[in-house]
CSV table of C-alpha atoms in Angstrom, one decimal:
chain,number,residue,atom,x,y,z
A,12,UNK,CA,7.3,-9.4,15.8
A,13,UNK,CA,6.9,-8.9,12.1
A,14,UNK,CA,3.3,-7.9,12.4
A,15,UNK,CA,4.1,-5.5,15.3
A,16,UNK,CA,6.9,-3.8,13.4
A,17,UNK,CA,4.6,-3.6,10.4
A,18,UNK,CA,2.0,-1.8,12.5
A,19,UNK,CA,4.5,0.8,13.8
A,20,UNK,CA,6.1,1.4,10.4
A,21,UNK,CA,2.7,1.8,8.7
A,22,UNK,CA,1.4,4.2,11.4
A,23,UNK,CA,4.5,6.3,10.7
A,24,UNK,CA,4.1,6.1,6.9
A,25,UNK,CA,0.4,6.8,6.9
A,26,UNK,CA,0.8,9.7,9.3
A,27,UNK,CA,3.4,11.2,7.0
A,28,UNK,CA,1.7,10.7,3.6
A,29,UNK,CA,-1.4,12.9,4.1
A,30,UNK,CA,0.8,15.5,5.6
A,31,UNK,CA,2.8,15.7,2.4
A,32,UNK,CA,-0.3,17.0,0.6
A,33,UNK,CA,-0.8,19.7,3.2
A,34,UNK,CA,2.9,20.6,3.1
A,35,UNK,CA,2.8,20.8,-0.7
A,36,UNK,CA,-0.2,23.2,-0.5
A,37,UNK,CA,1.5,25.3,2.2
A,38,UNK,CA,4.6,25.6,0.0
A,39,UNK,CA,2.4,27.0,-2.8
A,40,UNK,CA,1.9,23.7,-4.8
A,41,UNK,CA,-1.3,22.8,-6.6
A,42,UNK,CA,-3.0,19.5,-7.5
A,43,UNK,CA,-0.4,18.7,-10.2
A,44,UNK,CA,2.4,19.1,-7.6
A,45,UNK,CA,0.5,16.8,-5.2
A,46,UNK,CA,0.2,14.2,-8.0
A,47,UNK,CA,3.9,14.5,-8.8
A,48,UNK,CA,5.0,14.3,-5.2
A,49,UNK,CA,2.8,11.2,-4.7
A,50,UNK,CA,4.4,9.6,-7.7
A,51,UNK,CA,7.9,10.2,-6.4
A,52,UNK,CA,7.0,7.9,-3.5
A,53,UNK,CA,7.0,5.1,-6.1
A,54,UNK,CA,9.4,6.3,-8.8
A,55,UNK,CA,12.8,5.3,-7.4
A,56,UNK,CA,11.6,2.0,-5.9
A,57,UNK,CA,10.6,1.0,-9.5
A,58,UNK,CA,14.3,0.7,-10.4
A,59,UNK,CA,15.2,-1.6,-7.4
A,60,UNK,CA,12.1,-3.7,-6.9
A,61,UNK,CA,13.1,-6.8,-8.9
A,62,UNK,CA,16.7,-6.6,-7.5
A,63,UNK,CA,15.3,-6.7,-4.0
A,64,UNK,CA,13.0,-9.6,-4.8
A,65,UNK,CA,15.8,-11.7,-6.2
A,66,UNK,CA,18.0,-10.8,-3.2
A,67,UNK,CA,15.2,-12.0,-0.8
A,68,UNK,CA,15.1,-15.3,-2.7
A,69,UNK,CA,18.9,-15.8,-2.2
A,70,UNK,CA,19.0,-14.8,1.5
A,71,UNK,CA,18.4,-17.1,4.4
A,72,UNK,CA,17.1,-14.3,6.6
A,73,UNK,CA,14.9,-11.3,5.9
A,74,UNK,CA,16.3,-9.4,8.9
A,75,UNK,CA,18.6,-7.1,7.0
A,76,UNK,CA,16.1,-6.0,4.4
A,77,UNK,CA,13.4,-5.5,7.0
A,78,UNK,CA,15.7,-3.4,9.2
A,79,UNK,CA,16.8,-1.3,6.2
A,80,UNK,CA,13.1,-0.6,5.4
A,81,UNK,CA,12.5,0.5,9.0
A,82,UNK,CA,15.5,2.8,9.0
A,83,UNK,CA,14.5,4.5,5.8
A,84,UNK,CA,10.9,4.8,7.0
A,85,UNK,CA,12.3,6.6,10.1
A,86,UNK,CA,14.5,8.9,8.0
A,87,UNK,CA,11.8,9.9,5.5
A,88,UNK,CA,9.6,11.9,7.9
A,89,UNK,CA,12.5,13.8,9.4
A,90,UNK,CA,13.7,14.7,5.9
A,91,UNK,CA,10.2,15.9,5.0
A,92,UNK,CA,9.9,18.0,8.1
A,93,UNK,CA,13.1,20.0,7.1
A,94,UNK,CA,12.4,20.1,3.4
A,95,UNK,CA,12.2,23.8,2.4
A,96,UNK,CA,11.0,23.3,-1.2
A,97,UNK,CA,8.7,21.1,-3.3
A,98,UNK,CA,11.8,19.4,-5.0
A,99,UNK,CA,13.1,18.3,-1.6
A,100,UNK,CA,9.7,17.2,-0.5
A,101,UNK,CA,9.6,14.9,-3.6
A,102,UNK,CA,13.1,13.5,-2.7
A,103,UNK,CA,12.0,12.8,0.9
A,104,UNK,CA,8.9,11.2,-0.4
A,105,UNK,CA,11.1,8.9,-2.5
A,106,UNK,CA,13.0,7.9,0.6
A,107,UNK,CA,9.7,6.9,2.2
A,108,UNK,CA,8.9,4.8,-0.8
A,109,UNK,CA,12.2,2.9,-0.8
A,110,UNK,CA,11.8,2.1,2.9
A,111,UNK,CA,8.2,0.9,2.3
A,112,UNK,CA,9.4,-1.3,-0.6
A,113,UNK,CA,12.2,-2.9,1.5
A,114,UNK,CA,9.9,-3.6,4.4
A,115,UNK,CA,7.1,-5.0,2.3
A,116,UNK,CA,9.2,-7.3,0.1
A,117,UNK,CA,11.0,-8.7,3.2
A,118,UNK,CA,7.7,-9.4,5.0
A,119,UNK,CA,5.9,-10.9,2.0
A,120,UNK,CA,9.0,-13.1,1.1
A,121,UNK,CA,9.1,-14.3,4.7
A,122,UNK,CA,5.5,-15.4,4.6
A,123,UNK,CA,5.8,-16.9,1.1
A,124,UNK,CA,8.8,-18.9,2.3
A,125,UNK,CA,7.8,-20.2,5.7
A,126,UNK,CA,4.0,-20.4,5.8
A,127,UNK,CA,2.2,-23.5,4.4
A,128,UNK,CA,0.1,-22.8,1.3
A,129,UNK,CA,-3.0,-23.9,3.1
A,130,UNK,CA,-2.6,-21.0,5.6
A,131,UNK,CA,-1.2,-18.4,3.2
A,132,UNK,CA,-4.4,-16.5,2.6
A,133,UNK,CA,-4.8,-16.0,6.4
A,134,UNK,CA,-1.1,-15.1,6.8
A,135,UNK,CA,-1.2,-12.5,4.0
A,136,UNK,CA,-4.5,-11.3,5.4
A,137,UNK,CA,-2.9,-10.6,8.8
A,138,UNK,CA,0.1,-8.9,7.3
A,139,UNK,CA,-1.9,-6.6,5.1
A,140,UNK,CA,-4.3,-6.0,8.1
A,141,UNK,CA,-1.3,-4.6,10.0
A,142,UNK,CA,-0.8,-2.2,7.1
A,143,UNK,CA,-4.5,-1.2,7.2
A,144,UNK,CA,-4.2,-0.6,11.0
A,145,UNK,CA,-1.4,1.8,10.2
A,146,UNK,CA,-3.6,3.4,7.6
A,147,UNK,CA,-6.3,3.8,10.3
A,148,UNK,CA,-4.2,5.3,13.0
A,149,UNK,CA,-1.8,7.4,10.9
A,150,UNK,CA,-4.4,9.7,9.2
A,151,UNK,CA,-6.2,10.1,12.5
A,152,UNK,CA,-3.1,11.4,14.2
A,153,UNK,CA,-2.3,13.5,11.2
A,154,UNK,CA,-5.8,15.1,11.3
A,155,UNK,CA,-5.5,15.8,15.0
A,156,UNK,CA,-2.0,17.3,14.5
A,157,UNK,CA,-3.3,19.6,11.7
A,158,UNK,CA,-6.2,20.8,13.8
A,159,UNK,CA,-9.9,21.4,13.1
A,160,UNK,CA,-9.6,24.6,11.1
A,161,UNK,CA,-10.3,24.3,7.4
A,162,UNK,CA,-8.7,27.5,6.1
A,163,UNK,CA,-5.6,28.6,8.0
A,164,UNK,CA,-2.6,30.7,6.9
A,165,UNK,CA,0.0,28.7,4.9
A,166,UNK,CA,2.7,29.5,7.5
A,167,UNK,CA,0.6,28.0,10.4
A,168,UNK,CA,-0.3,25.0,8.2
A,169,UNK,CA,3.4,24.4,7.4
A,170,UNK,CA,4.4,24.6,11.0
A,171,UNK,CA,1.8,22.0,12.0
A,172,UNK,CA,2.7,19.7,9.2
A,173,UNK,CA,6.4,19.8,10.1
A,174,UNK,CA,5.7,19.1,13.8
A,175,UNK,CA,3.5,16.1,12.9
A,176,UNK,CA,6.2,14.8,10.5
A,177,UNK,CA,8.7,14.7,13.4
A,178,UNK,CA,6.2,12.7,15.3
A,179,UNK,CA,5.9,10.2,12.4
A,180,UNK,CA,9.7,9.8,12.4
A,181,UNK,CA,9.7,9.1,16.1
A,182,UNK,CA,7.1,6.4,15.7
A,183,UNK,CA,9.2,4.8,13.0
A,184,UNK,CA,12.2,4.9,15.3
A,185,UNK,CA,10.2,2.8,17.8
A,186,UNK,CA,9.8,0.1,15.2
A,187,UNK,CA,13.5,-0.4,14.8
A,188,UNK,CA,14.1,-2.5,18.0
A,189,UNK,CA,10.9,-4.5,17.2
A,190,UNK,CA,12.2,-5.1,13.7
A,191,UNK,CA,15.5,-6.4,15.2
A,192,UNK,CA,13.5,-9.0,17.0
A,193,UNK,CA,11.7,-10.1,13.8
A,194,UNK,CA,14.6,-12.1,12.4
A,195,UNK,CA,13.3,-14.8,10.1
A,196,UNK,CA,15.8,-17.5,9.3
A,197,UNK,CA,15.5,-20.5,7.1
A,198,UNK,CA,14.8,-23.8,8.8
A,199,UNK,CA,14.5,-27.3,7.5
A,200,UNK,CA,11.1,-27.7,9.1
A,201,UNK,CA,9.9,-24.5,7.5
A,202,UNK,CA,11.1,-25.7,4.1
A,203,UNK,CA,9.2,-29.0,4.6
A,204,UNK,CA,5.9,-27.3,5.4
A,205,UNK,CA,6.0,-24.4,2.9
A,206,UNK,CA,8.0,-26.0,0.1
A,207,UNK,CA,10.6,-23.2,0.2
A,208,UNK,CA,13.8,-23.3,-1.7
A,209,UNK,CA,17.0,-24.6,-0.2
A,210,UNK,CA,19.6,-22.3,1.1
A,211,UNK,CA,21.6,-22.4,-2.1
A,212,UNK,CA,21.1,-19.4,-4.4
A,213,UNK,CA,18.4,-20.3,-6.9
A,214,UNK,CA,18.6,-19.7,-10.6
A,215,UNK,CA,16.8,-16.4,-11.4
A,216,UNK,CA,13.7,-16.7,-13.5
A,217,UNK,CA,13.6,-14.2,-16.3
A,218,UNK,CA,11.0,-11.4,-16.0
A,219,UNK,CA,9.5,-12.5,-19.3
A,220,UNK,CA,9.0,-16.0,-17.9
A,221,UNK,CA,7.2,-14.8,-14.9
A,222,UNK,CA,5.0,-12.4,-16.9
A,223,UNK,CA,4.2,-15.3,-19.2
A,224,UNK,CA,2.3,-17.0,-16.4
A,225,UNK,CA,-1.4,-15.8,-16.9
A,226,UNK,CA,-2.1,-15.7,-13.1
A,227,UNK,CA,0.9,-13.5,-12.5
A,228,UNK,CA,-0.2,-10.9,-15.1
A,229,UNK,CA,-3.8,-10.7,-14.1
A,230,UNK,CA,-3.0,-10.4,-10.4
A,231,UNK,CA,-0.5,-7.7,-11.1
A,232,UNK,CA,-3.2,-5.7,-12.9
A,233,UNK,CA,-5.6,-6.2,-10.1
A,234,UNK,CA,-3.1,-5.3,-7.4
A,235,UNK,CA,-1.8,-2.3,-9.3
A,236,UNK,CA,-5.4,-0.9,-9.6
A,237,UNK,CA,-6.2,-1.5,-5.9
A,238,UNK,CA,-3.0,0.0,-4.5
A,239,UNK,CA,-2.8,3.0,-6.8
A,240,UNK,CA,-6.4,3.8,-5.9
A,241,UNK,CA,-5.5,3.7,-2.2
A,242,UNK,CA,-2.7,6.1,-2.8
A,243,UNK,CA,-4.9,8.5,-4.8
A,244,UNK,CA,-7.5,8.5,-2.0
A,245,UNK,CA,-4.8,9.4,0.5
A,246,UNK,CA,-3.3,12.1,-1.7
A,247,UNK,CA,-6.4,13.7,-3.0
A,248,UNK,CA,-8.9,13.5,-0.2
A,249,UNK,CA,-7.2,16.4,1.6
A,250,UNK,CA,-7.7,18.4,-1.6
A,251,UNK,CA,-11.3,17.4,-1.8
A,252,UNK,CA,-11.7,18.4,1.9
A,253,UNK,CA,-10.2,21.8,1.2
A,254,UNK,CA,-12.6,22.3,-1.7
A,255,UNK,CA,-15.7,21.3,0.3
A,256,UNK,CA,-14.7,22.9,3.6
A,257,UNK,CA,-14.0,19.7,5.6
A,258,UNK,CA,-11.2,20.3,8.1
A,259,UNK,CA,-8.1,18.1,8.3
A,260,UNK,CA,-9.3,16.3,11.4
A,261,UNK,CA,-12.4,15.3,9.4
A,262,UNK,CA,-10.3,14.0,6.5
A,263,UNK,CA,-8.2,12.0,9.0
A,264,UNK,CA,-11.4,10.4,10.4
A,265,UNK,CA,-12.6,9.6,6.9
A,266,UNK,CA,-9.3,8.0,6.0
A,267,UNK,CA,-9.3,6.0,9.2
A,268,UNK,CA,-12.8,4.7,8.5
A,269,UNK,CA,-11.6,3.5,5.1
A,270,UNK,CA,-8.7,1.8,6.7
A,271,UNK,CA,-10.8,0.2,9.4
A,272,UNK,CA,-13.1,-1.3,6.7
A,273,UNK,CA,-10.0,-2.7,5.0
A,274,UNK,CA,-8.9,-4.4,8.2
A,275,UNK,CA,-12.3,-5.9,8.6
A,276,UNK,CA,-12.3,-7.4,5.1
A,277,UNK,CA,-8.8,-8.8,5.5
A,278,UNK,CA,-9.6,-10.5,8.9
A,279,UNK,CA,-12.8,-11.9,7.5
A,280,UNK,CA,-11.0,-13.3,4.4
A,281,UNK,CA,-10.8,-17.0,5.6
A,282,UNK,CA,-14.5,-16.9,6.2
A,283,UNK,CA,-15.3,-15.4,2.8
A,284,UNK,CA,-13.0,-17.9,1.0
A,285,UNK,CA,-15.0,-20.7,2.5
A,286,UNK,CA,-18.0,-19.4,0.6
A,287,UNK,CA,-16.6,-17.8,-2.6
A,288,UNK,CA,-13.7,-18.3,-5.0
A,289,UNK,CA,-10.6,-16.2,-4.9
A,290,UNK,CA,-11.3,-15.0,-8.5
A,291,UNK,CA,-14.9,-14.0,-7.5
A,292,UNK,CA,-13.7,-12.1,-4.5
A,293,UNK,CA,-11.1,-10.2,-6.5
A,294,UNK,CA,-13.7,-9.3,-9.2
A,295,UNK,CA,-16.0,-8.1,-6.4
A,296,UNK,CA,-13.2,-6.1,-4.9
A,297,UNK,CA,-12.4,-4.2,-8.1
A,298,UNK,CA,-16.0,-3.6,-9.2
A,299,UNK,CA,-17.4,-2.8,-5.8
A,300,UNK,CA,-14.6,-0.3,-5.0
A,301,UNK,CA,-14.8,1.2,-8.5
A,302,UNK,CA,-18.6,1.9,-8.5
A,303,UNK,CA,-18.6,3.3,-5.0
A,304,UNK,CA,-15.6,5.5,-5.6
A,305,UNK,CA,-17.4,7.0,-8.7
A,306,UNK,CA,-20.3,8.1,-6.4
A,307,UNK,CA,-18.1,9.6,-3.7
A,308,UNK,CA,-17.2,13.0,-5.1
A,309,UNK,CA,-20.9,13.8,-5.8
A,310,UNK,CA,-21.9,13.2,-2.1
A,311,UNK,CA,-18.7,14.2,-0.3
A,312,UNK,CA,-20.2,17.3,1.1
A,313,UNK,CA,-22.3,15.2,3.5
A,314,UNK,CA,-19.8,13.8,6.0
A,315,UNK,CA,-22.0,10.9,7.1
A,316,UNK,CA,-22.7,9.7,3.6
A,317,UNK,CA,-19.0,10.2,2.8
A,318,UNK,CA,-18.1,8.0,5.7
A,319,UNK,CA,-20.4,5.3,4.6
A,320,UNK,CA,-19.1,5.3,1.1
A,321,UNK,CA,-15.5,5.3,2.2
A,322,UNK,CA,-16.2,2.3,4.5
A,323,UNK,CA,-17.6,0.4,1.4
A,324,UNK,CA,-14.6,1.5,-0.7
A,325,UNK,CA,-12.2,0.4,2.1
A,326,UNK,CA,-13.8,-3.0,2.5
A,327,UNK,CA,-13.5,-3.8,-1.2
A,328,UNK,CA,-10.0,-2.3,-1.6
A,329,UNK,CA,-8.8,-4.4,1.4
A,330,UNK,CA,-10.2,-7.6,0.1
A,331,UNK,CA,-8.2,-8.0,-3.1
A,332,UNK,CA,-4.6,-7.4,-2.1
A,333,UNK,CA,-3.9,-10.5,0.1
A,334,UNK,CA,-5.6,-12.8,-2.4
A,335,UNK,CA,-3.3,-11.5,-5.2
A,336,UNK,CA,-0.3,-12.3,-3.1
A,337,UNK,CA,-1.5,-15.9,-2.5
A,338,UNK,CA,-2.4,-16.5,-6.2
A,339,UNK,CA,1.0,-15.2,-7.4
A,340,UNK,CA,2.8,-17.3,-4.8
A,341,UNK,CA,1.0,-20.4,-5.8
A,342,UNK,CA,1.5,-19.8,-9.5
A,343,UNK,CA,5.4,-19.8,-9.5
A,344,UNK,CA,8.1,-22.2,-8.4
A,345,UNK,CA,9.2,-21.9,-4.8
A,346,UNK,CA,12.6,-20.5,-5.7
A,347,UNK,CA,10.9,-17.6,-7.6
A,348,UNK,CA,8.4,-16.5,-5.0
A,349,UNK,CA,10.4,-13.5,-3.8
A,350,UNK,CA,11.0,-12.4,-7.4
A,351,UNK,CA,7.4,-12.9,-8.4
A,352,UNK,CA,6.1,-10.9,-5.4
A,353,UNK,CA,8.6,-8.2,-6.1
A,354,UNK,CA,7.4,-8.1,-9.7
A,355,UNK,CA,3.9,-7.6,-8.3
A,356,UNK,CA,5.2,-4.7,-6.2
A,357,UNK,CA,7.0,-3.4,-9.3
A,358,UNK,CA,3.7,-3.3,-11.1
A,359,UNK,CA,2.2,-1.5,-8.0
A,360,UNK,CA,4.9,1.1,-8.1
A,361,UNK,CA,4.5,1.7,-11.8
A,362,UNK,CA,0.8,2.3,-11.1
A,363,UNK,CA,1.7,4.5,-8.2
A,364,UNK,CA,3.9,6.6,-10.5
A,365,UNK,CA,1.6,6.9,-13.5
A,366,UNK,CA,-1.8,7.1,-12.0
A,367,UNK,CA,-1.2,9.9,-9.4
A,368,UNK,CA,0.4,12.0,-12.1
A,369,UNK,CA,-2.6,11.4,-14.4
A,370,UNK,CA,-4.9,12.1,-11.4
A,371,UNK,CA,-3.1,15.3,-10.7
A,372,UNK,CA,-3.4,16.5,-14.3
A,373,UNK,CA,-7.1,15.5,-14.4
A,374,UNK,CA,-7.7,17.2,-11.1
A,375,UNK,CA,-6.4,20.5,-12.4
A,376,UNK,CA,-9.4,21.2,-14.7
A,377,UNK,CA,-11.9,18.8,-13.2
A,378,UNK,CA,-11.2,19.3,-9.5
A,379,UNK,CA,-10.0,16.7,-6.9
A,380,UNK,CA,-13.1,14.6,-7.7
A,381,UNK,CA,-11.7,14.0,-11.2
A,382,UNK,CA,-8.8,12.0,-9.6
A,383,UNK,CA,-11.3,9.7,-7.9
A,384,UNK,CA,-13.3,9.2,-11.1
A,385,UNK,CA,-10.1,8.2,-12.9
A,386,UNK,CA,-9.4,5.6,-10.2
A,387,UNK,CA,-12.9,4.3,-10.5
A,388,UNK,CA,-12.4,3.8,-14.3
A,389,UNK,CA,-9.1,2.0,-13.7
A,390,UNK,CA,-10.6,-0.4,-11.2
A,391,UNK,CA,-13.5,-1.3,-13.4
A,392,UNK,CA,-11.2,-1.8,-16.4
A,393,UNK,CA,-9.0,-4.1,-14.3
A,394,UNK,CA,-12.1,-6.2,-13.5
A,395,UNK,CA,-12.9,-6.7,-17.2
A,396,UNK,CA,-9.4,-8.0,-17.8
A,397,UNK,CA,-9.8,-10.6,-15.1
A,398,UNK,CA,-10.2,-14.2,-16.3
A,399,UNK,CA,-13.4,-16.1,-15.3
A,400,UNK,CA,-11.5,-18.9,-13.7
A,401,UNK,CA,-8.2,-18.9,-11.7
C-alpha cells in the first residue's frame, strides 16, 4: 500500500512540476523566475525537515504523516491551477514541497524501522523506484496535456497548464484512500528483525553528532547532488526545449525516458550490489551522470541522441539515492534513523533551494544549457569528496 500510494503521489507531483515551468513562462517569467520557483519547492520544507524526522522517531505509526503528505500533494496542484501571479505560483510550489517532504520522511522512516538491514537496499530500491515511476508517467501526461505545438500564444499555454494541473490534483486525491490503507504500526516482531527502537520516545541526537559521523556527511553530499540535479533537469529541460524547438510532448517523452532508466537501475540494485561495493556504485552514479549531463546541451537538438543521453543520466541518477539511504541508516543508532534520514532530506532541500537559483542565474546569460553544466560540475565535485572506502 505504501508503494501504491507513492506511485500515485509521485505521478501527481511530477505531472505538476514541469507544468510550473510552462506556467511561469506563460505568466511572463524568465529562466531566473523558473529557478526561484523551483527553489520555493524546497525552501519552506528546510525549516521543518528535522522536526518531522524526530517526530517520526517518536511515533509508533507513520499513517498521520503519510496522510498529511498526500493531502498537501493534492492541494498543491489545485492552488497552482488558480494562481494568477508568479508570487502565488511560488507559494503553491512550496505547498507541493511540504507535501513531498512529509510523504518521503514517513515512507523512509517506516522502511528504516521495520525492514531488516539485510533487505534494506532492496526495500529502498523499490520505494525510490515508485518515485521514478511517477517521474516517468507524470511528465508524459504533462507533455500530452500541453500538446505538440512548440510555440503557442501565452494565453493558450496558460489554459492548457491550468487544466493539466487540475488533473494532477485529481490523481493525488486518488492516493488519499490508498494512503489510509498504508498504516504502518510498530510491532514487537518488526523491532526484533530490524533493530528498531522501542515505543518510548528516544533521546534526540544533536545535529552536530549526526553530522560528525563521516558516512552521514558524505552521503548527504552525494544525495544532495543527485536530487538537485534531477530537479534542475525537470525545471530547465522545458526551457531547453523551447530554445531548440522541441515541443512539450517531446520534453515529456525525454523526461519519461530518464525516469524509466532510473527505475531500471533501482530494480537492478540487488544484482549490482552482489558484484560491486556501495561506495563504488555511488561514485559511478555521480561521475557517470556528471559527464553525460555535460554533453547533453551540445547534442540536445537531435532527439534520438538526447534520448540516449538522458537514459544514461537517468540510470546513474537513480542508482545512488537508495544506497545513500541504506548507508545513513546503518551508520546511526536505531533510535536516530528517522532524524538521520530527515537530515539527509534537509541537505537535499538546501541543494534544491541553492542550486536551482544558481542554475537560473547562470541560465540567464548562458542559456538553459548553463544550468545543466552547473549540475554536471556539482556531481563531479561530490564524487571527489567521496571517501575510497565506506
